[in-house]
Amino acid sequence: MAAKLKNVPTRSVDDSPFRWAVDGSEWLLLTLLIFGFSGDLPPMVNEAHYLVKAKNFWNPDWCPGDLFAASGKAHATFYWVFGWLTKFFSLETTAWIARWIGWALLAAGLQRLCRAVFGRPWFAWTVLVLWAVGIERANLAGEWVFGGTEAKIPAYGLLLFGITAMVRQQWNRCWIFMGASSAFHVLVGGWSVLSAMLVWGLTQRPIWHRPLASMSIPLPRIFQPGLFIGGLVALAGLVPALWLTIHQPQELSVQAAKIYVYVRLPHHLLSSSFPAHWFTRHLGLIAIAAVMTWIYDRRLRFSDGNQSHANGGIRRLSIFTSGTVLIALIGWFVDVAPWFGSDFKASVLRYYWFRMTDVMVPLQLGVATTGVMVSSLRASDEAGGGMISRRRPATLIALILITIAIVLATQTTYRRVALGVPPSASNRLLGYDPHAPVHVQRKVFADWLKVCDFIRYSTDTGEVFLTPRHQQTFKWYAQRAEVVNFKDVPQDAESLIQWEQRFRDVFPQRLGTMRVTIQYSKLREYRRKYGVRYMLVDRRVCGQHLPLVQVYPRDPETNDTYAIYELPPL
């Protein structure tokens, strides 16, 4: 009986009349799980940065005096696609709409990738959990995927579609999707294209369409229509980024790059500034991912079934991941090599060389580990020589994993949301009294909303404010310009240099990291140079009373955390 049943064809999930219901359910639940990982209150860490810029992109009269908001727009595609929502909705509502779109795109891309590798539904859950945990716990340079909305979220979603096409050797689609990823975030897409070209070079033999004796120029297979179409699409992200620096003198661009790398973002860009345990944890993750990939590859290679498509897919994915690790290795070498000067290093390292290894190594681990599990299930289901698929063990394990993931995600989200303070306004992120009790943090945040509401509804829209050093959400809540904000760093060289000059002027090191001078002569100079009339202070830092005219609060009981003072007249 077993011999007769061995040749009975089995029905694939893709042939099932319920395929669309299965796919739709899996996609929806994946999206909800991503929400479980990242459904914090808005604004998230970078949302107050990106959506403020997007709002000014569509309405230049909004905060026109703000150095950051009015500066050059590097991520024009993201601003164009999502910024128009700010004309009709609040920033909070816009954040939720853009989040769900980005999360849905990530879920759809991951679902397609897992289907291309495994040929079965539902195992994307395991990949997603391992991917998210790996990024959070073992990143090298602080990159993240599951969070609020910004340009890289749709870029990573489109990249997953491109990687899926690469795994299936659909190179035209691969280049187009990666070009679309570059349109949203030129570095995410650009580094991915280089890694995909490495895959192509190691797995595809160049096929010449015409003999060498032909008068026409022979073109290898890599030069397909998709490559040129993807390149044209990528211009939507590349041109705005280049436009910010193309007309700047070389010395100005180098100065801006040094500020960007050495002052503002060394924790992302400068490997020599990373703590040693960051390297340890990421190298450990690379080793585990390599071992799991090797195990999965061997199981596929010696499988009795026809698994050549899966075997080739995991190899192409592993080469792509290796390419991202190689890019990070080159970035590390440039940083530590003693014969490179600081100008050269800054000009090169500003391109986030460690970003893609943070994302792809955990994804590789998730796919390989899940593949080992899938192959084990398949081997157990086919035990005894028969090809009748007993799906109960696989289904049971999948349901258990889904349940565990939902419980973990729900608990994580509950702990974050229960605080009642958005991450970008939390004490932990702002670095001020991070261990304060929950009721204290809620009180401080409520006072922050009060003072921002007063500014929003009681001052002219053209006012410019001096704001506390450690806040990140003044424009989000008060919707007024500020002189300088450490988080809001411009992208174009000229504005970036102005940002650095303003920051050192307003927050001189001699006063500590969070204080602003109260010398009348200096305050009058601020009023003259920056057009600033009011100063918002954190009373926990500056004290309850300053020798200036206090505008807010009139009643001391109204707000004991923040106050507004008018600067001395000229």
Coordinates of C-alpha atoms in Angstrom, one line a residue:
M1 CA 0.0 0.0 0.0
A2 CA 2.8 2.4 0.8
A3 CA 4.4 1.8 -2.5
K4 CA 1.2 2.6 -4.3
L5 CA 0.6 5.7 -2.3
K6 CA 4.1 7.0 -2.8
N7 CA 3.4 8.3 -6.2
V8 CA 0.0 9.8 -5.3
P9 CA 0.3 13.6 -6.0
T10 CA -0.3 15.8 -3.0
R11 CA -2.4 19.0 -3.2
S12 CA -0.3 22.1 -2.6
V13 CA -1.6 25.0 -0.6
D14 CA -1.3 27.2 -3.6
D15 CA -3.7 24.8 -5.4
S16 CA -6.3 24.9 -2.6
P17 CA -9.6 26.7 -3.3
F18 CA -9.2 28.3 0.1
R19 CA -5.8 29.8 -0.8
W20 CA -6.9 33.4 -0.6
A21 CA -8.6 32.9 2.7
V22 CA -5.5 31.3 4.1
D23 CA -3.2 34.0 2.7
G24 CA -5.5 36.8 3.9
S25 CA -5.7 35.4 7.4
E26 CA -2.0 34.9 7.7
W27 CA -1.3 38.4 6.4
L28 CA -3.8 40.0 8.8
L29 CA -2.5 38.1 11.8
L30 CA 1.1 38.9 10.9
T31 CA 0.2 42.6 10.7
L32 CA -1.5 42.4 14.1
L33 CA 1.6 40.7 15.6
I34 CA 3.8 43.5 14.2
F35 CA 1.3 45.9 15.9
G36 CA 1.9 43.9 19.1
F37 CA 5.6 44.5 18.8
S38 CA 5.4 48.2 17.9
G39 CA 2.0 49.6 18.7
D40 CA 3.2 52.3 21.1
L41 CA 1.5 55.6 21.6
P42 CA 2.6 58.2 19.0
P43 CA 5.0 59.8 18.5
M44 CA 7.5 57.0 18.5
V45 CA 11.2 57.8 18.5
N46 CA 11.5 59.2 15.0
E47 CA 7.9 60.1 14.2
A48 CA 8.1 63.6 15.7
H49 CA 11.1 64.0 13.3
Y50 CA 9.7 62.6 10.1
L51 CA 6.1 63.7 10.2
V52 CA 6.9 67.2 11.3
K53 CA 9.1 67.4 8.2
A54 CA 6.3 65.9 6.1
K55 CA 3.8 68.4 7.3
N56 CA 6.1 71.3 6.4
F57 CA 6.7 69.7 3.0
W58 CA 3.0 70.0 2.2
N59 CA 2.5 73.3 4.1
P60 CA 5.6 75.5 4.1
D61 CA 3.8 78.1 6.2
W62 CA 3.7 75.6 9.1
C63 CA 6.7 76.4 11.4
P64 CA 8.5 78.3 8.6
G65 CA 11.0 79.7 11.1
D66 CA 12.2 76.3 12.3
L67 CA 15.7 75.5 11.0
F68 CA 15.0 71.7 10.7
A69 CA 11.4 71.8 9.4
A70 CA 12.2 74.3 6.6
S71 CA 15.6 72.7 5.6
G72 CA 16.1 70.4 2.6
K73 CA 13.9 67.4 2.3
A74 CA 16.0 64.3 1.8
H75 CA 13.2 61.7 2.0
A76 CA 10.9 63.4 -0.5
T77 CA 9.1 60.2 -1.6
F78 CA 8.0 59.5 2.0
Y79 CA 6.9 63.1 2.5
W80 CA 5.0 63.1 -0.8
V81 CA 3.2 59.8 -0.1
F82 CA 2.3 60.3 3.5
G83 CA 2.6 64.0 4.2
W84 CA -0.6 65.0 2.5
L85 CA -2.5 63.2 5.3
T86 CA -1.3 66.0 7.6
K87 CA -3.5 68.5 5.7
F88 CA -6.6 66.6 6.8
F89 CA -5.7 64.8 10.0
S90 CA -3.7 65.4 13.1
L91 CA -0.1 64.3 13.4
E92 CA -1.2 61.5 15.7
T93 CA -3.9 60.2 13.3
T94 CA -1.4 60.5 10.4
A95 CA 1.1 58.4 12.4
W96 CA -1.4 55.6 12.9
I97 CA -2.5 55.6 9.2
A98 CA 1.1 55.5 8.0
R99 CA 2.0 52.9 10.6
W100 CA -0.7 50.5 9.5
I101 CA 0.3 50.9 5.9
G102 CA 3.9 50.2 6.7
W103 CA 3.2 47.3 8.9
A104 CA 0.8 45.7 6.4
L105 CA 3.6 46.1 3.7
L106 CA 6.1 44.4 6.0
A107 CA 3.7 41.6 6.8
A108 CA 2.9 41.0 3.1
G109 CA 6.6 41.0 2.1
L110 CA 7.6 38.6 4.9
Q111 CA 4.7 36.3 4.0
R112 CA 5.7 36.1 0.4
L113 CA 9.4 35.5 1.3
C114 CA 8.5 32.6 3.7
R115 CA 6.1 31.1 1.1
A116 CA 8.9 31.2 -1.5
V117 CA 11.3 29.5 0.9
F118 CA 9.1 27.0 2.7
G119 CA 6.2 26.4 0.3
R120 CA 3.8 26.4 3.2
P121 CA 1.7 29.0 5.0
W122 CA 1.9 30.1 8.7
F123 CA 5.6 29.6 9.3
A124 CA 6.2 33.3 8.8
W125 CA 5.1 33.7 12.4
T126 CA 8.2 32.0 13.7
V127 CA 10.4 34.0 11.3
L128 CA 8.8 37.3 12.4
V129 CA 9.3 36.5 16.1
L130 CA 12.9 35.5 15.7
W131 CA 13.5 38.5 13.4
A132 CA 12.1 41.0 15.8
V133 CA 13.9 39.5 18.9
G134 CA 17.2 39.3 17.0
I135 CA 17.0 43.0 15.9
E136 CA 16.1 44.2 19.4
R137 CA 18.6 42.1 21.4
A138 CA 21.6 41.6 19.1
N139 CA 21.9 44.6 16.8
L140 CA 25.2 46.2 16.1
A141 CA 24.4 49.8 15.4
G142 CA 20.9 50.4 16.8
E143 CA 18.9 49.7 13.7
W144 CA 15.2 48.8 14.0
V145 CA 12.4 47.7 11.7
F146 CA 9.4 47.3 14.0
G147 CA 8.4 50.7 15.3
G148 CA 6.7 53.9 14.3
T149 CA 6.5 55.3 10.8
E150 CA 9.3 56.7 8.9
A151 CA 10.8 56.4 5.4
K152 CA 12.7 53.1 6.1
I153 CA 9.5 51.2 7.0
P154 CA 7.9 51.1 3.5
A155 CA 11.5 50.7 2.2
Y156 CA 12.0 47.5 4.2
G157 CA 8.6 46.3 3.2
L158 CA 9.4 46.7 -0.5
L159 CA 12.8 45.2 0.1
L160 CA 11.2 42.0 1.3
F161 CA 9.3 41.8 -2.0
G162 CA 12.6 42.3 -3.8
I163 CA 14.3 39.6 -1.8
T164 CA 11.5 37.2 -2.5
A165 CA 11.9 37.8 -6.2
M166 CA 15.6 37.2 -5.8
V167 CA 15.0 34.0 -4.0
R168 CA 12.8 32.9 -6.9
Q169 CA 15.3 34.1 -9.5
Q170 CA 12.8 36.7 -10.8
W171 CA 15.5 39.3 -11.4
N172 CA 13.4 41.8 -13.2
R173 CA 11.0 42.0 -10.3
C174 CA 13.9 42.0 -7.9
W175 CA 15.5 45.1 -9.3
I176 CA 12.2 46.9 -9.6
F177 CA 11.2 46.3 -6.0
M178 CA 14.6 47.3 -4.8
G179 CA 14.4 50.4 -6.9
A180 CA 11.1 51.2 -5.2
S181 CA 12.7 50.6 -1.8
S182 CA 15.5 53.1 -2.8
A183 CA 12.8 55.6 -3.7
F184 CA 11.7 55.7 -0.1
H185 CA 15.1 55.3 1.5
V186 CA 18.0 55.5 -0.8
L187 CA 20.4 53.7 1.6
V188 CA 18.2 50.8 2.4
G189 CA 17.6 50.2 -1.3
G190 CA 21.1 51.1 -2.4
W191 CA 22.9 48.7 -0.1
S192 CA 20.4 46.0 -0.9
V193 CA 21.0 46.3 -4.6
L194 CA 24.8 45.8 -4.1
S195 CA 24.1 42.7 -2.0
A196 CA 21.7 41.4 -4.7
M197 CA 24.3 41.9 -7.4
L198 CA 26.7 39.8 -5.3
V199 CA 24.0 37.1 -5.3
W200 CA 23.6 37.4 -9.0
G201 CA 27.4 37.3 -9.6
L202 CA 27.8 34.1 -7.5
T203 CA 24.8 32.2 -8.7
Q204 CA 24.0 33.2 -12.2
R205 CA 26.4 32.7 -15.1
P206 CA 26.4 35.7 -17.5
I207 CA 24.4 34.7 -20.6
W208 CA 25.4 36.6 -23.7
H209 CA 22.4 37.3 -25.9
R210 CA 24.6 37.6 -29.1
P211 CA 27.8 36.0 -30.2
L212 CA 31.0 37.9 -29.6
A213 CA 31.5 38.2 -33.4
S214 CA 28.3 40.2 -33.7
M215 CA 28.7 43.9 -34.5
S216 CA 26.3 44.8 -31.6
I217 CA 27.6 45.1 -28.1
P218 CA 26.8 41.9 -26.1
L219 CA 25.0 42.5 -22.8
P220 CA 25.1 40.1 -19.9
R221 CA 21.8 38.9 -18.4
I222 CA 22.1 41.3 -15.4
F223 CA 21.2 44.2 -17.8
Q224 CA 17.6 43.3 -17.9
P225 CA 14.7 45.8 -18.3
G226 CA 14.0 45.5 -14.6
L227 CA 17.4 46.9 -13.7
F228 CA 16.8 50.0 -15.7
I229 CA 13.2 50.4 -14.5
G230 CA 14.3 50.0 -10.9
G231 CA 17.1 52.5 -11.5
L232 CA 14.6 55.1 -12.8
V233 CA 12.3 54.5 -9.8
A234 CA 15.2 54.8 -7.4
L235 CA 15.9 58.3 -8.8
A236 CA 12.8 59.5 -6.7
G237 CA 15.0 58.9 -3.6
L238 CA 18.4 59.5 -5.0
V239 CA 17.9 62.9 -6.7
P240 CA 16.5 64.7 -3.6
A241 CA 19.4 63.3 -1.5
L242 CA 22.0 64.4 -4.0
W243 CA 20.4 67.8 -4.5
L244 CA 21.1 68.7 -0.9
T245 CA 24.9 68.5 -1.4
I246 CA 25.5 68.7 -5.1
H247 CA 25.9 72.5 -5.1
Q248 CA 27.8 72.7 -1.9
P249 CA 31.6 73.4 -1.8
Q250 CA 33.7 70.3 -0.9
E251 CA 35.0 71.7 2.3
L252 CA 31.4 72.5 3.5
S253 CA 30.2 69.0 2.7
V254 CA 33.2 67.5 4.6
Q255 CA 32.5 69.7 7.6
A256 CA 28.9 68.7 7.6
A257 CA 29.8 65.0 7.4
K258 CA 32.1 65.3 10.4
I259 CA 29.3 66.9 12.4
Y260 CA 26.9 64.2 11.3
V261 CA 29.3 61.3 12.1
Y262 CA 31.3 62.5 15.1
V263 CA 28.8 64.8 16.9
R264 CA 25.3 63.8 16.1
L265 CA 25.2 60.1 15.2
P266 CA 28.3 58.2 16.3
H267 CA 26.1 55.6 18.0
H268 CA 24.9 54.5 14.5
L269 CA 27.8 55.4 12.2
L270 CA 31.1 55.2 14.1
S271 CA 32.0 51.6 15.0
S272 CA 34.9 52.7 17.2
S273 CA 32.4 54.3 19.5
F274 CA 30.3 51.1 19.9
P275 CA 30.6 49.3 23.3
A276 CA 32.4 46.0 23.1
H277 CA 29.3 44.0 24.0
W278 CA 27.5 45.3 20.9
F279 CA 30.1 43.5 18.8
T280 CA 30.0 40.4 21.0
R281 CA 26.2 40.0 20.7
H282 CA 26.1 40.7 17.0
L283 CA 29.0 38.3 16.2
G284 CA 27.2 35.7 18.2
L285 CA 24.1 36.2 16.2
I286 CA 26.0 35.9 13.0
A287 CA 27.6 32.6 14.2
I288 CA 24.2 31.1 15.2
A289 CA 22.6 32.2 12.0
A290 CA 25.5 30.6 10.0
V291 CA 25.2 27.3 11.9
M292 CA 21.4 27.2 11.5
T293 CA 21.7 28.0 7.7
W294 CA 24.3 25.2 7.3
I295 CA 22.0 22.7 9.1
Y296 CA 19.0 23.7 7.0
D297 CA 21.1 23.5 3.8
R298 CA 22.3 20.0 4.6
R299 CA 18.8 18.8 5.3
L300 CA 17.5 20.1 2.1
R301 CA 20.5 18.7 0.1
F302 CA 20.1 15.2 1.4
S303 CA 16.3 15.2 1.5
D304 CA 14.5 12.5 -0.5
G305 CA 12.0 15.0 -1.7
N306 CA 12.3 17.5 -4.5
Q307 CA 13.6 20.5 -2.5
S308 CA 16.0 22.0 -5.0
H309 CA 14.0 25.2 -5.2
A310 CA 14.1 25.7 -1.4
N311 CA 17.8 24.7 -1.3
G312 CA 18.7 27.3 -4.0
G313 CA 16.4 29.9 -2.2
I314 CA 18.1 29.7 1.2
R315 CA 21.6 29.8 -0.5
R316 CA 20.7 33.0 -2.4
L317 CA 19.3 34.5 0.8
S318 CA 22.4 33.5 2.8
I319 CA 24.7 35.1 0.1
F320 CA 22.6 38.3 0.3
T321 CA 22.9 38.4 4.1
S322 CA 26.7 37.7 3.7
G323 CA 26.8 40.7 1.4
T324 CA 25.3 42.9 4.1
V325 CA 27.8 41.6 6.6
L326 CA 30.7 42.3 4.2
I327 CA 29.4 45.9 3.8
A328 CA 29.5 46.3 7.6
L329 CA 33.0 44.8 7.7
I330 CA 34.2 47.4 5.1
G331 CA 32.7 50.2 7.2
W332 CA 34.5 48.9 10.3
F333 CA 37.7 48.7 8.4
V334 CA 37.4 52.3 7.1
D335 CA 36.8 53.4 10.7
V336 CA 39.7 51.6 12.4
A337 CA 42.3 51.9 9.6
P338 CA 44.9 54.4 10.9
W339 CA 45.9 55.6 7.4
F340 CA 42.5 57.2 6.7
G341 CA 42.1 60.8 7.8
S342 CA 39.0 62.0 9.7
D343 CA 37.7 63.9 6.7
F344 CA 37.7 60.8 4.5
K345 CA 36.2 58.7 7.3
A346 CA 33.4 61.1 7.9
S347 CA 32.6 61.4 4.2
V348 CA 32.4 57.6 3.8
L349 CA 30.9 56.5 7.2
R350 CA 27.9 58.8 7.0
Y351 CA 26.2 56.2 4.7
Y352 CA 25.2 53.8 7.5
W353 CA 27.4 50.9 6.7
F354 CA 26.1 48.8 9.6
R355 CA 22.4 49.2 8.9
M356 CA 21.7 46.2 6.8
T357 CA 23.6 43.6 8.8
D358 CA 21.4 44.6 11.8
V359 CA 18.3 43.7 9.7
M360 CA 19.4 40.8 7.6
V361 CA 21.3 38.6 10.0
P362 CA 18.3 38.3 12.4
L363 CA 16.1 37.6 9.3
Q364 CA 18.5 35.0 8.1
L365 CA 18.4 33.4 11.5
G366 CA 14.6 33.4 11.6
V367 CA 14.3 31.8 8.1
A368 CA 17.0 29.2 8.7
T369 CA 15.7 28.2 12.2
T370 CA 12.2 27.9 10.9
G371 CA 13.5 25.9 7.9
V372 CA 15.1 23.4 10.3
M373 CA 11.8 23.1 12.1
V374 CA 9.9 22.7 8.8
S375 CA 12.2 20.0 7.5
S376 CA 11.9 18.2 10.8
L377 CA 8.1 18.3 10.6
R378 CA 8.3 17.1 7.0
A379 CA 10.6 14.2 7.9
S380 CA 8.3 13.1 10.7
D381 CA 5.2 13.4 8.5
E382 CA 6.8 11.2 5.8
A383 CA 8.1 8.6 8.2
G384 CA 7.5 5.0 7.0
G385 CA 8.1 5.8 3.3
G386 CA 4.6 7.1 2.6
M387 CA 3.9 10.5 1.1
I388 CA 0.6 11.1 2.9
S389 CA 1.0 14.3 4.8
R390 CA -0.1 14.1 8.3
R391 CA -0.6 17.8 9.1
R392 CA -1.7 17.5 12.7
P393 CA 1.7 17.8 14.4
A394 CA 2.7 20.8 12.2
T395 CA -0.7 22.5 12.7
L396 CA -0.5 21.9 16.5
I397 CA 3.0 23.3 16.7
A398 CA 2.1 26.3 14.5
L399 CA -0.9 27.1 16.7
I400 CA 1.2 26.8 19.9
L401 CA 3.8 29.2 18.4
I402 CA 1.1 31.6 17.3
T403 CA -0.4 31.6 20.8
I404 CA 2.9 32.2 22.5
A405 CA 3.7 35.1 20.1
I406 CA 0.4 36.7 20.7
V407 CA 0.7 36.5 24.4
L408 CA 4.3 37.8 24.4
A409 CA 3.4 40.7 22.0
T410 CA 0.3 41.6 24.1
Q411 CA 2.3 41.7 27.3
T412 CA 5.0 43.8 25.7
T413 CA 2.6 46.2 24.3
Y414 CA 0.6 46.4 27.5
R415 CA 3.8 47.3 29.5
R416 CA 4.7 50.0 27.1
V417 CA 1.3 51.5 26.7
A418 CA 0.3 51.2 30.3
L419 CA 2.8 54.0 31.2
G420 CA 0.6 56.4 29.2
V421 CA 3.6 58.3 27.9
P422 CA 4.8 58.1 24.2
P423 CA 8.3 56.7 23.8
S424 CA 9.7 60.0 22.4
A425 CA 8.5 61.9 25.5
S426 CA 9.4 59.2 28.1
N427 CA 12.0 59.8 30.8
R428 CA 14.0 56.7 29.7
L429 CA 14.5 58.1 26.2
L430 CA 15.1 61.7 27.2
G431 CA 17.7 60.6 29.8
Y432 CA 16.3 62.6 32.6
D433 CA 15.4 60.7 35.8
P434 CA 14.7 57.5 33.9
H435 CA 13.8 55.5 37.0
A436 CA 11.1 57.9 38.2
P437 CA 7.8 56.3 39.4
V438 CA 5.1 55.9 36.9
H439 CA 2.8 58.5 38.5
V440 CA 5.7 61.0 38.4
Q441 CA 6.4 60.4 34.7
R442 CA 2.7 60.7 33.9
K443 CA 2.5 64.0 35.8
V444 CA 5.5 65.4 33.9
F445 CA 4.0 64.4 30.6
A446 CA 0.7 66.0 31.5
D447 CA 2.5 69.2 32.4
W448 CA 4.3 69.0 29.0
L449 CA 1.0 68.8 27.2
K450 CA -0.4 71.7 29.2
V451 CA 2.5 74.1 28.3
C452 CA 2.5 73.0 24.7
D453 CA -1.3 73.6 24.4
F454 CA -0.9 77.0 25.9
I455 CA 1.8 77.9 23.3
R456 CA -0.3 76.4 20.5
Y457 CA -3.5 78.3 21.3
S458 CA -2.1 81.5 22.9
T459 CA 0.8 82.6 20.7
D460 CA 1.2 83.7 17.1
T461 CA 2.0 80.9 14.6
G462 CA 5.2 82.7 13.6
E463 CA 6.8 82.7 17.1
V464 CA 10.1 81.0 17.7
F465 CA 11.0 79.4 21.1
L466 CA 14.1 78.4 23.0
T467 CA 13.2 74.9 24.3
P468 CA 14.7 72.5 26.8
R469 CA 17.7 70.5 25.7
H470 CA 16.3 67.0 26.4
Q471 CA 12.9 67.3 24.7
Q472 CA 12.1 66.0 21.3
T473 CA 8.4 66.7 20.7
F474 CA 7.9 70.5 21.0
K475 CA 6.9 71.0 17.3
W476 CA 4.7 67.9 17.5
Y477 CA 2.6 69.3 20.3
A478 CA 3.1 73.0 20.3
Q479 CA 3.3 73.4 16.5
R480 CA 5.8 76.3 16.8
A481 CA 9.3 76.7 15.6
E482 CA 12.3 76.4 17.9
V483 CA 15.8 77.7 17.7
V484 CA 17.5 74.3 17.8
N485 CA 16.7 70.7 18.8
F486 CA 19.3 68.0 19.2
K487 CA 17.1 65.3 17.7
D488 CA 16.1 67.3 14.7
V489 CA 19.3 67.4 12.7
P490 CA 19.0 68.8 9.1
Q491 CA 20.2 66.8 6.1
D492 CA 21.7 69.5 3.9
A493 CA 25.2 70.6 4.6
E494 CA 24.5 74.3 5.1
S495 CA 21.7 73.8 7.5
L496 CA 23.6 71.1 9.4
I497 CA 26.5 73.4 10.0
Q498 CA 24.0 76.1 11.2
W499 CA 22.4 73.5 13.5
E500 CA 25.8 72.7 15.1
Q501 CA 26.6 76.4 15.6
R502 CA 23.2 77.1 17.1
F503 CA 23.5 74.1 19.5
R504 CA 26.9 75.1 20.8
D505 CA 25.7 78.7 21.1
V506 CA 22.5 77.9 23.0
F507 CA 23.8 74.9 25.1
P508 CA 27.4 75.7 25.8
Q509 CA 29.3 72.9 27.4
R510 CA 30.4 75.1 30.4
L511 CA 26.7 75.1 31.5
G512 CA 26.3 71.4 31.4
T513 CA 24.2 69.3 29.0
M514 CA 20.8 70.7 29.8
R515 CA 21.1 74.3 30.8
V516 CA 20.5 77.6 28.9
T517 CA 22.2 80.8 29.9
I518 CA 20.1 83.5 31.6
Q519 CA 22.6 86.4 31.0
Y520 CA 20.6 89.3 29.7
S521 CA 23.2 90.2 27.1
K522 CA 23.2 86.7 25.7
L523 CA 19.5 86.4 25.7
R524 CA 19.2 89.7 23.8
E525 CA 21.7 88.3 21.3
Y526 CA 19.5 85.2 20.8
R527 CA 16.5 87.5 20.3
R528 CA 18.4 89.4 17.6
K529 CA 20.0 86.5 15.8
Y530 CA 17.2 83.9 15.9
G531 CA 14.1 86.0 16.2
V532 CA 13.2 84.2 19.4
R533 CA 11.0 85.9 21.9
Y534 CA 10.1 83.3 24.5
M535 CA 12.0 80.6 26.4
L536 CA 10.4 77.4 27.6
V537 CA 12.3 75.9 30.5
D538 CA 12.1 72.7 32.6
R539 CA 11.9 73.9 36.2
R540 CA 13.5 70.6 37.4
V541 CA 16.7 71.8 35.7
C542 CA 16.5 75.6 35.9
G543 CA 14.6 76.0 39.2
Q544 CA 11.2 77.5 40.0
H545 CA 12.1 81.1 39.4
L546 CA 14.2 83.0 36.9
P547 CA 14.9 86.8 36.8
L548 CA 12.8 87.2 33.7
V549 CA 9.2 88.0 33.0
Q550 CA 7.2 84.8 33.5
V551 CA 4.4 84.4 30.9
Y552 CA 3.2 80.9 32.0
P553 CA 1.9 79.6 34.3
R554 CA 0.0 82.5 35.9
D555 CA -1.1 80.2 38.7
P556 CA 1.8 78.2 40.3
E557 CA -0.5 75.2 40.7
T558 CA -1.3 75.0 37.0
N559 CA 2.1 73.6 36.0
D560 CA 5.0 73.0 38.4
T561 CA 7.3 71.3 35.8
Y562 CA 7.5 73.8 32.9
A563 CA 7.4 77.6 32.6
I564 CA 7.6 80.2 29.8
Y565 CA 9.6 83.4 30.1
E566 CA 9.9 86.3 27.8
L567 CA 13.4 87.3 26.8
P568 CA 14.7 90.8 27.6
P569 CA 13.8 93.4 25.0
L570 CA 16.4 94.7 22.6

